[in-house]
Amino acid sequence: MSCVSRVSLFVLLLGLTAAGAIGQMLEIQPFVGYRFGNTVEVDETLLIDQIPFSQFKVENGLAYGASVGVWVHPAVQVEFLWSEQAGEFFATGPTGFEYHYTDVKVDNFHGCVLYHFGDPAGQVRPYVLGGLGATWYNPAGLAEGSTKFSFTWGGGVKVYAGEHLGFRFQGRVTPTYIGSEDEIWCDPWWGCWEVEQPVFHYQFELSAGVILRF
């Protein structure tokens, strides 16, 4: 999916959300933040340029994006969230040798539900959120991209400065399902057998943004 396609998709979803928000309060929030990733270990070493690697990671870096939310209840908001991080993709071998494989953009697309606490007319509204969607890994060059199922949860606080303006501070964790690995699980009475263990890439994101209310 190209950058133009991603922007077009977001604009389309924005339009659909806005069309369904007639008579309801609509919030649009551009934001910027910082994303932390983790190292993903694979069960078997993989060869990249004839070098064996067993760990992969995306470097920490700046993240940005936008969300569009519609109030469906004084305490509940339904939201579409997009965020992107551009960074470097590293592979690490069994000896600790680190190899810069390629540059990569990691995009998250999630439909979320937010539950707010406090007075609906209050200036400060803490909230929690949860959502489902997908993570798109888009490497540079000739490397092939991949889209994986992911979910997200977190929380934060909204601070309203007026009827049409506010600020939002948020923390989220996004586990992305990478695949499964075969492992041996043993029971002291029934013996051992092979099971599949899911592998996740975790993204931790802290962000701050402006809320535009309509």
XYZ file of C-alpha atoms in Angstrom:
214
model
C 0.000 0.000 0.000
C 1.557 3.291 -1.091
C 1.592 6.510 0.925
C -1.074 7.970 -1.385
C -3.257 4.900 -0.841
C -2.917 5.148 2.931
C -3.836 8.819 2.932
C -6.795 8.127 0.615
C -7.983 5.339 2.911
C -7.775 7.593 5.938
C -9.642 10.420 4.173
C -12.350 7.959 3.110
C -12.787 6.660 6.642
C -12.793 10.226 7.916
C -15.594 11.079 5.517
C -17.622 8.028 6.469
C -17.185 8.781 10.156
C -18.140 12.406 9.702
C -21.195 11.449 7.643
C -22.377 9.225 10.472
C -21.727 11.878 13.071
C -24.577 14.210 12.132
C -26.125 15.406 15.354
C -23.263 13.947 17.375
C -19.996 15.373 18.671
C -17.044 14.622 16.360
C -13.419 14.776 17.514
C -10.400 14.852 15.199
C -6.962 14.550 16.775
C -3.590 14.814 15.032
C -0.808 13.661 17.350
C 2.913 13.065 17.649
C 4.771 10.784 20.021
C 7.525 8.250 20.540
C 7.321 4.501 19.944
C 9.302 1.772 21.651
C 9.550 -1.694 20.098
C 10.832 -5.015 21.322
C 13.052 -7.735 19.947
C 11.338 -10.662 18.243
C 13.139 -13.984 18.606
C 12.654 -16.734 16.053
C 12.983 -20.414 16.868
C 15.229 -21.162 13.898
C 18.019 -18.978 12.550
C 17.275 -17.299 9.220
C 19.847 -16.519 6.552
C 20.106 -12.926 5.300
C 22.921 -12.376 2.804
C 24.265 -15.777 3.931
C 24.516 -14.611 7.562
C 22.456 -16.452 10.225
C 20.122 -14.359 12.400
C 17.793 -15.292 15.239
C 16.486 -11.916 16.508
C 14.804 -8.987 14.779
C 13.805 -5.531 15.982
C 12.591 -2.133 14.803
C 14.492 0.772 16.335
C 12.713 3.167 18.679
C 11.669 6.434 17.109
C 9.241 9.252 16.408
C 5.624 8.286 15.726
C 2.786 10.382 14.355
C -0.785 9.934 13.187
C -4.395 10.978 13.634
C -7.679 9.700 15.031
C -11.346 10.389 14.330
C -13.868 9.697 17.080
C -17.649 9.894 17.448
C -19.483 10.000 20.773
C -22.153 7.294 20.990
C -22.786 7.761 24.724
C -21.761 10.421 27.286
C -18.979 8.065 28.380
C -18.282 6.062 25.202
C -16.577 7.056 21.971
C -15.959 4.976 18.831
C -12.748 5.871 17.039
C -10.620 5.082 14.003
C -6.903 5.408 14.751
C -3.909 5.518 12.396
C -0.286 5.893 13.489
C 3.043 5.507 11.701
C 6.678 5.139 12.672
C 9.629 5.257 10.280
C 12.771 3.534 11.505
C 15.461 0.985 10.857
C 14.963 -2.770 10.870
C 17.800 -4.682 12.523
C 18.662 -8.366 12.655
C 20.886 -9.888 15.342
C 22.825 -13.113 15.065
C 23.610 -15.730 17.729
C 27.012 -14.105 18.321
C 25.482 -10.682 18.939
C 26.407 -9.283 15.538
C 23.825 -6.641 14.527
C 22.940 -6.059 10.903
C 20.986 -3.091 9.523
C 18.721 -4.938 7.144
C 16.591 -2.110 5.758
C 14.601 1.007 6.595
C 10.965 0.313 7.381
C 7.698 2.107 8.081
C 5.347 0.515 10.603
C 1.710 1.622 10.290
C -1.086 0.720 12.690
C -4.772 0.868 11.695
C -7.259 0.224 14.507
C -10.913 0.605 15.292
C -11.141 1.498 18.992
C -13.686 1.980 21.747
C -12.911 4.556 24.445
C -14.563 4.609 27.869
C -14.339 7.952 29.697
C -14.595 8.677 33.418
C -15.862 11.743 35.204
C -18.468 14.380 34.410
C -19.379 14.468 30.665
C -19.307 18.263 30.892
C -16.022 18.307 32.803
C -12.827 19.857 31.552
C -10.672 16.777 32.333
C -11.733 13.283 31.142
C -9.512 10.272 31.906
C -10.221 7.258 29.683
C -9.221 3.734 28.737
C -9.310 2.267 25.234
C -9.174 -1.036 23.393
C -9.205 -1.850 19.694
C -8.630 -4.327 16.891
C -6.999 -3.858 13.513
C -3.805 -4.469 11.569
C -0.141 -3.533 11.498
C 1.544 -2.954 8.141
C 5.317 -3.420 7.845
C 6.493 -1.533 4.766
C 10.255 -1.978 4.174
C 12.248 0.181 1.788
C 13.789 -1.093 -1.419
C 12.894 -4.464 -2.874
C 12.049 -6.143 0.442
C 8.476 -7.433 0.599
C 6.030 -5.839 3.025
C 3.608 -7.663 5.278
C 0.287 -6.951 7.029
C -0.401 -8.663 10.359
C -3.343 -8.787 12.762
C -2.897 -6.630 15.855
C -4.846 -5.245 18.761
C -4.206 -2.269 20.999
C -5.099 -1.059 24.452
C -4.137 1.837 26.669
C -5.420 4.969 28.270
C -4.864 8.632 28.850
C -6.521 11.902 29.624
C -8.315 14.582 27.601
C -8.136 18.201 28.717
C -10.670 20.520 27.089
C -9.743 24.194 26.724
C -13.081 25.200 25.238
C -16.058 23.986 23.257
C -14.012 23.200 20.122
C -10.450 22.712 21.370
C -8.664 20.329 23.678
C -5.507 18.316 24.284
C -5.017 14.589 24.567
C -2.203 12.662 26.278
C -2.089 8.921 25.733
C -0.127 5.721 26.232
C -0.773 2.555 24.224
C 0.618 -0.934 23.781
C 0.064 -2.732 20.465
C 0.832 -6.469 20.250
C 1.137 -7.610 16.623
C 0.805 -11.314 15.845
C 3.880 -12.333 13.830
C 3.348 -16.081 13.658
C 3.780 -19.269 15.662
C 6.725 -21.377 16.733
C 6.786 -25.038 17.683
C 7.695 -25.717 21.301
C 7.775 -28.774 23.519
C 5.421 -28.682 26.511
C 5.747 -31.298 29.214
C 3.337 -32.486 31.871
C 4.668 -34.516 34.859
C 1.869 -37.080 34.460
C 1.063 -37.186 30.743
C 4.463 -36.688 29.133
C 5.571 -34.181 26.507
C 4.116 -33.035 23.211
C 4.609 -30.333 20.624
C 2.536 -27.138 20.864
C 2.411 -23.917 18.885
C 3.516 -20.795 20.728
C 2.336 -17.427 19.318
C 5.001 -14.786 18.649
C 4.157 -11.095 19.076
C 5.909 -7.858 18.240
C 5.033 -5.332 20.964
C 4.933 -1.604 20.274
C 4.709 0.872 23.163
C 3.687 4.390 22.181
C 3.425 7.646 24.149
C 1.761 10.561 22.358
C 0.265 14.012 22.733
C -2.087 15.802 20.366
C -4.650 18.502 19.783
C -8.390 17.739 19.861
C -10.582 19.542 17.351
C -14.276 19.250 18.288
C -17.203 19.747 15.899
